[in-house]
Coordinates of N, CA and C in Angstrom, one line a residue:
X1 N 99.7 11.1 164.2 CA 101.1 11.5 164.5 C 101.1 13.0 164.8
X2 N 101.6 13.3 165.6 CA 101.7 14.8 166.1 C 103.0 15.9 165.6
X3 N 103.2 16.5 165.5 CA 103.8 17.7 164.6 C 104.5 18.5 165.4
X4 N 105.6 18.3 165.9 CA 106.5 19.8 166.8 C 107.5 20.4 165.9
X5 N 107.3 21.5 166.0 CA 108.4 22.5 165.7 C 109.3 22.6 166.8
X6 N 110.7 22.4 165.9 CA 112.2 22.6 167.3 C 112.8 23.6 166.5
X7 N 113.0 24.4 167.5 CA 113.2 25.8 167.7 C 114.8 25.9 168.4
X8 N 115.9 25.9 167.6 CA 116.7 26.0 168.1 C 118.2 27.0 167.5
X9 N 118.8 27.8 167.6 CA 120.1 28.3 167.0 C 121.3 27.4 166.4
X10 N 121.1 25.8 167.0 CA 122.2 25.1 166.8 C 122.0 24.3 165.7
X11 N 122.5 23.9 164.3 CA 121.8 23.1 164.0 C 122.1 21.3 163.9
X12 N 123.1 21.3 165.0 CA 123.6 20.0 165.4 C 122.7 19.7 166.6
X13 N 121.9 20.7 167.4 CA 120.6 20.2 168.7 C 119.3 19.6 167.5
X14 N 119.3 20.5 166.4 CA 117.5 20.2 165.6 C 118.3 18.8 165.3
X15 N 119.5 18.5 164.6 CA 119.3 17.7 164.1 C 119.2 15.8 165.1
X16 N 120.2 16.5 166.2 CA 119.6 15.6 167.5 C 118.4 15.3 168.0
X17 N 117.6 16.3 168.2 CA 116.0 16.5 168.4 C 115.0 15.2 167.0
X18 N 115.6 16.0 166.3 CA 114.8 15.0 165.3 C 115.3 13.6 165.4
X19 N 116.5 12.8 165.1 CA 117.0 11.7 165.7 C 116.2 10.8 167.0
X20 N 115.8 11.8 168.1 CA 115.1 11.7 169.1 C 113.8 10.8 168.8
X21 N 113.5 11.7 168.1 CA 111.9 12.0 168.4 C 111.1 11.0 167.1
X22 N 111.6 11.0 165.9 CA 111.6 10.3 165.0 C 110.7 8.9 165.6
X23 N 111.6 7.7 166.1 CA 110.8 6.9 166.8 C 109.7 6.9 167.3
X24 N 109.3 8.0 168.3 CA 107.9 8.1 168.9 C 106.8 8.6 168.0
X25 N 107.2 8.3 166.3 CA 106.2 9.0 165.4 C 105.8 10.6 165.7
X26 N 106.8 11.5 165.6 CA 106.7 13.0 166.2 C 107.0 13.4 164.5
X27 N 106.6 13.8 163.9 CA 106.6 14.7 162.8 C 107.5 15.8 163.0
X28 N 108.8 16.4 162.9 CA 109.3 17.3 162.9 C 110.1 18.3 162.0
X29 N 109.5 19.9 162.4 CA 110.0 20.6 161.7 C 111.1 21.2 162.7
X30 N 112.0 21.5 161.9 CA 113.2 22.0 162.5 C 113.5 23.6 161.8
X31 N 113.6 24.7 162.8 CA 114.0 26.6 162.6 C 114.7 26.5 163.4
X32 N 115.6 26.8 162.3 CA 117.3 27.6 162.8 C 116.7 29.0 162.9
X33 N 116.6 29.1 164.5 CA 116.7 30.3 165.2 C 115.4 31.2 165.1
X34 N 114.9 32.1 166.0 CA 113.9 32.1 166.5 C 113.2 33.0 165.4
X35 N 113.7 34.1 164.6 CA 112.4 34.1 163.3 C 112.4 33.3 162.5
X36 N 112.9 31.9 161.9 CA 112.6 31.4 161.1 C 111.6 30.1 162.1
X37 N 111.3 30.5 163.0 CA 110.4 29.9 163.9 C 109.2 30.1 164.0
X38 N 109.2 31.7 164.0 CA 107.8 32.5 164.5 C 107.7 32.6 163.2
X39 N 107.7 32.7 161.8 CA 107.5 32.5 160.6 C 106.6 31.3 160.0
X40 N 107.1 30.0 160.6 CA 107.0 28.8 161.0 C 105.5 29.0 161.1
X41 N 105.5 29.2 162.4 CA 104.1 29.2 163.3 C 103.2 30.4 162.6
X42 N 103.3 30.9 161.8 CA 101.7 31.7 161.2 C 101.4 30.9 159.9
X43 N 102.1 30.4 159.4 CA 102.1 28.9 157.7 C 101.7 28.0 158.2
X44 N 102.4 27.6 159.4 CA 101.7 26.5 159.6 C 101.1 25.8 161.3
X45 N 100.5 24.8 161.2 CA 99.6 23.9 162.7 C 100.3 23.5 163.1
X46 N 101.1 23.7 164.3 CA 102.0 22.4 165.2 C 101.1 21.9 166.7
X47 N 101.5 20.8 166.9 CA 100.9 20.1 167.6 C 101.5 20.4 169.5
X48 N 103.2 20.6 169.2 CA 104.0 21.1 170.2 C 105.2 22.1 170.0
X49 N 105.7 22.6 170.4 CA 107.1 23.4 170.0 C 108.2 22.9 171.6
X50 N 109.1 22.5 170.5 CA 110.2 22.5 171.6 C 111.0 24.1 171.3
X51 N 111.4 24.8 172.2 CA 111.9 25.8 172.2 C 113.1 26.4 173.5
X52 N 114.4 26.7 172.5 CA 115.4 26.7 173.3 C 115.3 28.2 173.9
X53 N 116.1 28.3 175.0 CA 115.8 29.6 175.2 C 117.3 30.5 174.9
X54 N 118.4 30.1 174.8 CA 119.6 30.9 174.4 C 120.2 30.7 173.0
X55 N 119.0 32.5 172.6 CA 119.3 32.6 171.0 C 119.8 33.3 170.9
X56 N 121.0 33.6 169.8 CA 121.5 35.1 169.6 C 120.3 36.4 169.4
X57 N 119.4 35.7 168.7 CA 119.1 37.1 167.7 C 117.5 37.6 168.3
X58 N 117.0 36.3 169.6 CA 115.9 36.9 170.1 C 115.7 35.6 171.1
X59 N 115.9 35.7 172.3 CA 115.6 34.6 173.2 C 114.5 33.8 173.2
X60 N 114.2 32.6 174.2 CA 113.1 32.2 173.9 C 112.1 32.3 174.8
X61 N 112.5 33.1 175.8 CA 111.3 33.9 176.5 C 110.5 35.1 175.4
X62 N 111.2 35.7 174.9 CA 110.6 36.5 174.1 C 109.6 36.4 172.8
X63 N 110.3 34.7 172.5 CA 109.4 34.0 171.4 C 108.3 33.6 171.8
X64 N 108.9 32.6 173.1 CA 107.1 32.4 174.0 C 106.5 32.9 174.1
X65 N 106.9 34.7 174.4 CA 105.8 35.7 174.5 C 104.9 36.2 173.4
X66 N 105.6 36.0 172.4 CA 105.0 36.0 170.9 C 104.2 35.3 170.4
X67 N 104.3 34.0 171.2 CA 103.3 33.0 170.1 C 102.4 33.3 171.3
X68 N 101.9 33.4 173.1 CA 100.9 33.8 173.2 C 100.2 34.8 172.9
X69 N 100.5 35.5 172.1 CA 100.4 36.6 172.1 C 98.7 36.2 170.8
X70 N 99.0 34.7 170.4 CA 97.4 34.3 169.1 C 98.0 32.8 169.5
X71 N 98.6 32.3 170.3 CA 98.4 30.6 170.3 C 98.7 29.7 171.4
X72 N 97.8 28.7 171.5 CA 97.5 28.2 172.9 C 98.4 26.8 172.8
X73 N 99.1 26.5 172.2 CA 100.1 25.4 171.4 C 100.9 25.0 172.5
X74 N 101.1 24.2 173.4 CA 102.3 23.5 174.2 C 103.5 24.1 173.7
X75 N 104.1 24.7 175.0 CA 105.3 24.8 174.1 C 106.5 24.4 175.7
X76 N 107.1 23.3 175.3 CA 108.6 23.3 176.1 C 109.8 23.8 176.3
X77 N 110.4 24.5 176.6 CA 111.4 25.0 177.0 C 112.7 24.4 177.2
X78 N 113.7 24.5 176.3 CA 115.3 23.9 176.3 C 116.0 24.7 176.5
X79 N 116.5 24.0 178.3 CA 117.3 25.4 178.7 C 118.5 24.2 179.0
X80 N 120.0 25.0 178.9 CA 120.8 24.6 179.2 C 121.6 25.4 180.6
X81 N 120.7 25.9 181.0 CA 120.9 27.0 182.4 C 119.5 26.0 183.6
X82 N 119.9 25.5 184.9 CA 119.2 25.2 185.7 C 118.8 26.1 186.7
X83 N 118.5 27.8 186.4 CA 118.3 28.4 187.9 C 117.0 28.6 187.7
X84 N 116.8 29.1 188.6 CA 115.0 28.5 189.5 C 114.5 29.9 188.7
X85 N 114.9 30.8 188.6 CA 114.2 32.2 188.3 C 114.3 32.0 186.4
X86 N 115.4 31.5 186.0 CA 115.0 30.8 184.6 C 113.5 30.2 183.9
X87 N 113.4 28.8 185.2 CA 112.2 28.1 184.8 C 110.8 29.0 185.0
X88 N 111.3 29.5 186.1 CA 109.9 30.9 186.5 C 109.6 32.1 185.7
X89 N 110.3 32.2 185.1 CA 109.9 33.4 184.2 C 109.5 32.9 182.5
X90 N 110.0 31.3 182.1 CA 109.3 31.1 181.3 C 107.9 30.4 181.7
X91 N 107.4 29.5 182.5 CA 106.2 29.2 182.7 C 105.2 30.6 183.1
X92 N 106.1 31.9 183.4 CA 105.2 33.0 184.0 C 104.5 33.2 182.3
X93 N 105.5 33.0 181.2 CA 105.4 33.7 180.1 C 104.3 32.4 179.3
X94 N 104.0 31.9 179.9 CA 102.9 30.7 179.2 C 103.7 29.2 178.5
X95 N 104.7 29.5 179.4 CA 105.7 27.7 178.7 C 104.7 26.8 179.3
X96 N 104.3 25.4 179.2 CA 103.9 24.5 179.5 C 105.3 23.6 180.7
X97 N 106.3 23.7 180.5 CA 107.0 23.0 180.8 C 108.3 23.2 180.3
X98 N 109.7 22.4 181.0 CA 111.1 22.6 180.8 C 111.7 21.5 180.9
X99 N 112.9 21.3 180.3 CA 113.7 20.4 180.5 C 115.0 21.4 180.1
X100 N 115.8 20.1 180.9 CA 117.4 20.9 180.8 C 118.2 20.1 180.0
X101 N 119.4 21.0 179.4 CA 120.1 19.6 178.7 C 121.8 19.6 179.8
X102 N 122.0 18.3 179.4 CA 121.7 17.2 178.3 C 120.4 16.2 179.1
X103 N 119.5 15.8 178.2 CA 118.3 15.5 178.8 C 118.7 14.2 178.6
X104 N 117.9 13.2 179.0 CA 117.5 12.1 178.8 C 116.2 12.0 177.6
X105 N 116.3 11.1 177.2 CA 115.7 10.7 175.5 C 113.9 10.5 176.7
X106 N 113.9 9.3 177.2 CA 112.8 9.4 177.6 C 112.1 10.4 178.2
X107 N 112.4 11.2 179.4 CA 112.2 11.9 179.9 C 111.8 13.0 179.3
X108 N 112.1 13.3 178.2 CA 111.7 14.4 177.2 C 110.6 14.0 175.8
X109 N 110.8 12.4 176.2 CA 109.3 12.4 175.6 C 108.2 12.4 176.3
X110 N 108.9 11.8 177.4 CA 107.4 11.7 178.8 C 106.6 12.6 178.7
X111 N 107.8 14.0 178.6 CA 107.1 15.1 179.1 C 106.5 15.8 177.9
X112 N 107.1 15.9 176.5 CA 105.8 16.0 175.7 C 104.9 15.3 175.2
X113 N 104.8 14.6 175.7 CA 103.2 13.4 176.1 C 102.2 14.0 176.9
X114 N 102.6 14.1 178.3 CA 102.0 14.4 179.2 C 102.2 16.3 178.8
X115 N 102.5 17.2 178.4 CA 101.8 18.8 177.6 C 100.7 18.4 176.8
X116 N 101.0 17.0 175.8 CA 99.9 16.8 175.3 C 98.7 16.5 175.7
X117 N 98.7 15.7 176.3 CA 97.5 14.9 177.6 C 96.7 16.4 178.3
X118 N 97.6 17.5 178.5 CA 97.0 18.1 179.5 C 96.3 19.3 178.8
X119 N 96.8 19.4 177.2 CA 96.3 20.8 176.2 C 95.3 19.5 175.1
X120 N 95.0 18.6 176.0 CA 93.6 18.2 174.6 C 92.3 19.2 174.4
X121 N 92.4 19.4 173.0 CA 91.5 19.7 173.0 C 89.8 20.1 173.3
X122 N 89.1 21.3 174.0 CA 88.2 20.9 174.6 C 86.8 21.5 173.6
X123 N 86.3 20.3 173.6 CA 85.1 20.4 172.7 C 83.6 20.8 172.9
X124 N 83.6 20.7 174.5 CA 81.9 20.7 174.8 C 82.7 21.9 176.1
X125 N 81.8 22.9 176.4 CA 82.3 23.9 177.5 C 80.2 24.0 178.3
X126 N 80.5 24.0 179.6 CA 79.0 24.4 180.3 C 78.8 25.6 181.4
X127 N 78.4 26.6 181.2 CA 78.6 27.5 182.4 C 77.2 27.8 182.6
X128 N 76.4 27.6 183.6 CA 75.1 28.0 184.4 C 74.2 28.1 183.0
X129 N 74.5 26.8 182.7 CA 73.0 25.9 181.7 C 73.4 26.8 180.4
X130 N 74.4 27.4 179.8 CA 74.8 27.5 178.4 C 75.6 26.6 178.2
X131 N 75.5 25.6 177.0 CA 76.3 24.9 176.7 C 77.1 25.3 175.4
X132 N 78.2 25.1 174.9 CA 78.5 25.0 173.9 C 79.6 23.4 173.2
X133 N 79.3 23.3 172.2 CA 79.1 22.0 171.6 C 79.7 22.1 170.3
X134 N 81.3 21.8 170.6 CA 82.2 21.7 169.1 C 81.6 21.2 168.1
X135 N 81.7 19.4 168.8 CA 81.1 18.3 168.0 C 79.7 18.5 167.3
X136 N 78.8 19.3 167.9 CA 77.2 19.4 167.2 C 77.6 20.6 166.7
X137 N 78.3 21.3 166.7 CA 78.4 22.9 166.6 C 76.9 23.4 166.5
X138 N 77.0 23.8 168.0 CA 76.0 23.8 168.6 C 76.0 25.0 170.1
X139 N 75.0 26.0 170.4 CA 75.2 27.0 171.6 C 73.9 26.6 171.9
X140 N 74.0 26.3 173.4 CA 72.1 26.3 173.9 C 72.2 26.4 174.7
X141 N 70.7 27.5 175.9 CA 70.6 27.8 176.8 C 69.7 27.0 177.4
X142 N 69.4 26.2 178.3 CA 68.5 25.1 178.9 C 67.4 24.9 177.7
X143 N 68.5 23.7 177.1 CA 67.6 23.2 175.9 C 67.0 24.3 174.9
X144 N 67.8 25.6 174.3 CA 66.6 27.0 173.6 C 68.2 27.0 173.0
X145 N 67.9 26.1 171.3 CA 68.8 26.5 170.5 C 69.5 27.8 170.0
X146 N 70.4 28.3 170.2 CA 70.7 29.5 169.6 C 71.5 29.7 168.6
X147 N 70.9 30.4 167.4 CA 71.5 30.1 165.7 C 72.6 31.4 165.7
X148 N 73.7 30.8 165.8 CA 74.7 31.5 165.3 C 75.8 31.5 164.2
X149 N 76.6 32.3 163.6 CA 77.4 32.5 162.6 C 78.2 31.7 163.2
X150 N 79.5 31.0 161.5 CA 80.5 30.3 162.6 C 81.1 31.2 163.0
X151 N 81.6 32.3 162.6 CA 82.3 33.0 163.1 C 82.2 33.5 164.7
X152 N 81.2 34.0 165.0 CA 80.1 34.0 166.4 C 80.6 32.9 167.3
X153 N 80.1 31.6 166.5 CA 80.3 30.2 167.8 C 82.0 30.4 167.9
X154 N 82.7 30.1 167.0 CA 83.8 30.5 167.4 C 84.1 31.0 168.6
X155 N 84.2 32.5 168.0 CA 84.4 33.2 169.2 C 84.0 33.2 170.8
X156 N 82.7 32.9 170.6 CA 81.9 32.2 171.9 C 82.3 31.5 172.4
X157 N 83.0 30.3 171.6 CA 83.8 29.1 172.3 C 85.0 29.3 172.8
X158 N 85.7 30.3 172.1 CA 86.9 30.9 172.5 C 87.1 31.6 173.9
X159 N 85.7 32.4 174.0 CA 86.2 33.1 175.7 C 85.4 32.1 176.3
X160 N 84.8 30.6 176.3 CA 84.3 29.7 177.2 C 85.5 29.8 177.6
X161 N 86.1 28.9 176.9 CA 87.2 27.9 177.1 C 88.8 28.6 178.0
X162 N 88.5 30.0 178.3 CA 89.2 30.8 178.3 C 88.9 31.6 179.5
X163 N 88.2 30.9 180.5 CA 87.8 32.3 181.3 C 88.8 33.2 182.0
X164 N 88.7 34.9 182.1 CA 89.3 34.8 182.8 C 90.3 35.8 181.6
X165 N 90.4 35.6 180.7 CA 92.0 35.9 179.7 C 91.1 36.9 178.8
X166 N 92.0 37.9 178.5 CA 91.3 38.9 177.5 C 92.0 38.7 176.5
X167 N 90.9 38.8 175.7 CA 91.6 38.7 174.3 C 91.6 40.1 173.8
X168 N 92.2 40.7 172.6 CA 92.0 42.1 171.7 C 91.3 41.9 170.7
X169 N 91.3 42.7 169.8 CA 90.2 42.5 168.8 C 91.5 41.8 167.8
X170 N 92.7 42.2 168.0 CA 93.7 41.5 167.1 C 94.0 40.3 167.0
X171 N 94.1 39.6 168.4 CA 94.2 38.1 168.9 C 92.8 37.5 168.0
X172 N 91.8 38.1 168.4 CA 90.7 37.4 167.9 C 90.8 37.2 166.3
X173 N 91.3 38.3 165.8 CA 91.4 38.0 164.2 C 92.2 37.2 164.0
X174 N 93.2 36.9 164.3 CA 94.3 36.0 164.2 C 93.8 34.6 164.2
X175 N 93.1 34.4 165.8 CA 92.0 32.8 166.0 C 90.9 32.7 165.4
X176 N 90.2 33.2 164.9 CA 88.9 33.2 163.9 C 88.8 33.4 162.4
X177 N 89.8 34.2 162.1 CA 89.7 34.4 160.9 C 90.9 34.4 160.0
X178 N 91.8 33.8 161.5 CA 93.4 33.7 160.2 C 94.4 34.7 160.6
X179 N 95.6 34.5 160.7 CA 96.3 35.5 161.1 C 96.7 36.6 159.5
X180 N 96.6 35.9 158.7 CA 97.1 36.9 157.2 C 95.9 37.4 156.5
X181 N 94.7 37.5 157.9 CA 93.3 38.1 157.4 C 93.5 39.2 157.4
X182 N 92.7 40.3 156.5 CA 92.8 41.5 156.5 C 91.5 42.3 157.2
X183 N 90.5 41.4 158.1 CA 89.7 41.9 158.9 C 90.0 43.1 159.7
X184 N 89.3 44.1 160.0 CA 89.2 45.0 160.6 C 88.7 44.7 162.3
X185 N 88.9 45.9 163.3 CA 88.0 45.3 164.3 C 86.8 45.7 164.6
X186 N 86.3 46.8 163.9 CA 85.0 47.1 163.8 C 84.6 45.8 163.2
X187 N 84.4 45.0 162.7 CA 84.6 43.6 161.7 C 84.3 42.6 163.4
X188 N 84.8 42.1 164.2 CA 84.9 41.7 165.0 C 84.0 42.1 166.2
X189 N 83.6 43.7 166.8 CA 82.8 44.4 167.1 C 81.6 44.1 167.0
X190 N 81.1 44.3 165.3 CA 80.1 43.3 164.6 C 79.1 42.4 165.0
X191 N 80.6 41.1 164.9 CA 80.2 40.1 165.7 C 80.1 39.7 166.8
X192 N 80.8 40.2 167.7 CA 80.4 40.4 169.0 C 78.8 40.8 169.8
X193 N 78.5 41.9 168.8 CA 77.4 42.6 169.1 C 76.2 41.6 169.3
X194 N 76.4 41.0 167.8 CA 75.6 40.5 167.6 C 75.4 38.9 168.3
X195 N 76.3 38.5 168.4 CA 76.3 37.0 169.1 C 76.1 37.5 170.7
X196 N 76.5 38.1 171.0 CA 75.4 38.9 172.5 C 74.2 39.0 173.3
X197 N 73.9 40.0 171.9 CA 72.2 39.7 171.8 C 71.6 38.7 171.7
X198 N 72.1 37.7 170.6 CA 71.1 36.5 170.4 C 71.1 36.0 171.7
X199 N 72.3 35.4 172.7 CA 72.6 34.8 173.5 C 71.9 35.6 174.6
X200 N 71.7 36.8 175.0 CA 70.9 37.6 175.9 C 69.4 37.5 175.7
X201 N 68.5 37.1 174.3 CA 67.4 36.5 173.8 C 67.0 35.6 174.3
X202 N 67.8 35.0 174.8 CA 67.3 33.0 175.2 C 67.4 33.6 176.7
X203 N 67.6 34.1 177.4 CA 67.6 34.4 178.8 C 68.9 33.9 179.3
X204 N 69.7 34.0 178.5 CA 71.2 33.7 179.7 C 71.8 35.4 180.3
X205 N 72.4 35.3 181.6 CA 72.6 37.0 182.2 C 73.8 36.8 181.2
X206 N 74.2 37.6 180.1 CA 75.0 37.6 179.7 C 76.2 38.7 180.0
X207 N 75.4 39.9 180.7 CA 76.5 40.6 181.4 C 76.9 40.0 182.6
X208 N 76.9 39.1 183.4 CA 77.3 38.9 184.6 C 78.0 38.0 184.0
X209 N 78.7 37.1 182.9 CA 79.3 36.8 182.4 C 80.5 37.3 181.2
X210 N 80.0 38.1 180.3 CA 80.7 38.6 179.2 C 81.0 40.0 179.6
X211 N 82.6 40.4 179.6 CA 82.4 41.6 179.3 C 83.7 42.5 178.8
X212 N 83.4 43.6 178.3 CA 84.0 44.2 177.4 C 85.5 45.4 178.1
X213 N 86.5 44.8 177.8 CA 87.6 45.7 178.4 C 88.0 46.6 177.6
X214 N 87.0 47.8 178.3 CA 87.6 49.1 176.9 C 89.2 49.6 176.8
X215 N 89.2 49.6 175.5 CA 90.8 50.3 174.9 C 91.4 49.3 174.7
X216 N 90.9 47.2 174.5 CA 91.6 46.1 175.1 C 90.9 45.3 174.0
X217 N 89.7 44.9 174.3 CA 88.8 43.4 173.9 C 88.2 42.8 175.1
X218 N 87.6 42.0 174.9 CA 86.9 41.2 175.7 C 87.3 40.2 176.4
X219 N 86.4 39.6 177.4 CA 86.9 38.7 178.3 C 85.6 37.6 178.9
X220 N 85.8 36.3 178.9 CA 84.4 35.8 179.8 C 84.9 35.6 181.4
X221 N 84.1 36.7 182.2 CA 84.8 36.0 183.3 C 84.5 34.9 184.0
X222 N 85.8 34.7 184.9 CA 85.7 33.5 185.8 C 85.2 33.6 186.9
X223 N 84.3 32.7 187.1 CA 83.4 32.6 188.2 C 83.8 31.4 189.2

């Protein structure tokens, strides 16, 4: 069963939402209004967020921008406004998708079906003969195991999966170590360093892939 947080100011929409969705085995948590939302999301794993965008006390472009800010979570957008520059500036902000109300019951599950379908989880990543390997938790360079910390594979799997997107040394503590971690980024640095080297050991170019955006964090780029 999958788990959405509805994110809404009304609480006659959550309690519709939930009525909805109930049926399709959706597990739902319902925040009245957008900090008791983003509160929500550091306690706890959701699987989707439905999220409205006209809040009094902090819109939901601004929330969106928040949860990318440490989470890669589906999130839909409940707009009761249809203009074209609406939908475009939340997909600009990392929304998965929108619906308008008053929606259709199906149609709004279609569609968080198919966010779901399209953010599965990815477990095995391959870039010019380094693999990395959820399932065996596992990094190897043409068959030349390389022993790393979890914390290390982690991370490593993190800028696979990601090319292209920089993370900070803050984002990273948030996805590796917990967002209510008290890690430092010299802490992170660390590890960096060191899962580099090993990985530059086995003969992979690791600078023509990995690299470091000073005053920022890191990035793997896309090739």
């Amino acid at each position: 069963m999958n788990k959405v947080l509805l994110i809404d100011d009304e609480e006659r929409m959550l309690e519709l939402l939930d009525l909805y969705l109930r049926p399709y085995h959706y597990i739902c948590r319902k925040a009245l209004g957008a900090n008791e939302g983003l509160e929500y999301i550091k306690e706890e794993r959701f699987d989707i967020i439905l999220l409205d965008i006209m809040m009094p006390e902090m819109d939901g472009w601004e929330v969106c921008r928040k949860i990318r800010e440490y989470s890669d979570v589906p999130i839909i957008m409940v707009t009761a406004r249809e203009q074209k520059e609406d939908v475009v500036k939340g997909l600009k902000l990392g929304a998965d998708d929108y619906i308008t109300k008053p929606f259709d019951e199906a149609e709004l599950v279609a569609r968080m079906d198919a966010a779901l379908r399209r953010t599965k989880p990815v477990n095995q990543v391959e870039m010019d003969g380094l693999l990395w390997d959820k399932d065996q938790f596992e990094l190897s360079y043409r068959n030349q195991y390389i022993k790393l910390t979890p914390k290390e594979f982690a991370i490593i799997g993190l800028l696979m999966k990601n090319p292209g997107r920089v993370f900070s040394r803050d984002q990273l503590i948030d996805l590796v170590w917990g967002i209510h971690s008290e890690t430092e980024g010299r802490t992170v640095d660390s590890h960096v360093r060191n899962m580099r080297e090993k990985i530059r050991d086995v003969g992979f170019p690791m600078d023509d892939y990995f690299q470091t955006v000073w005053g920022v964090g890191y990035k793997w780029i896309k090739k």
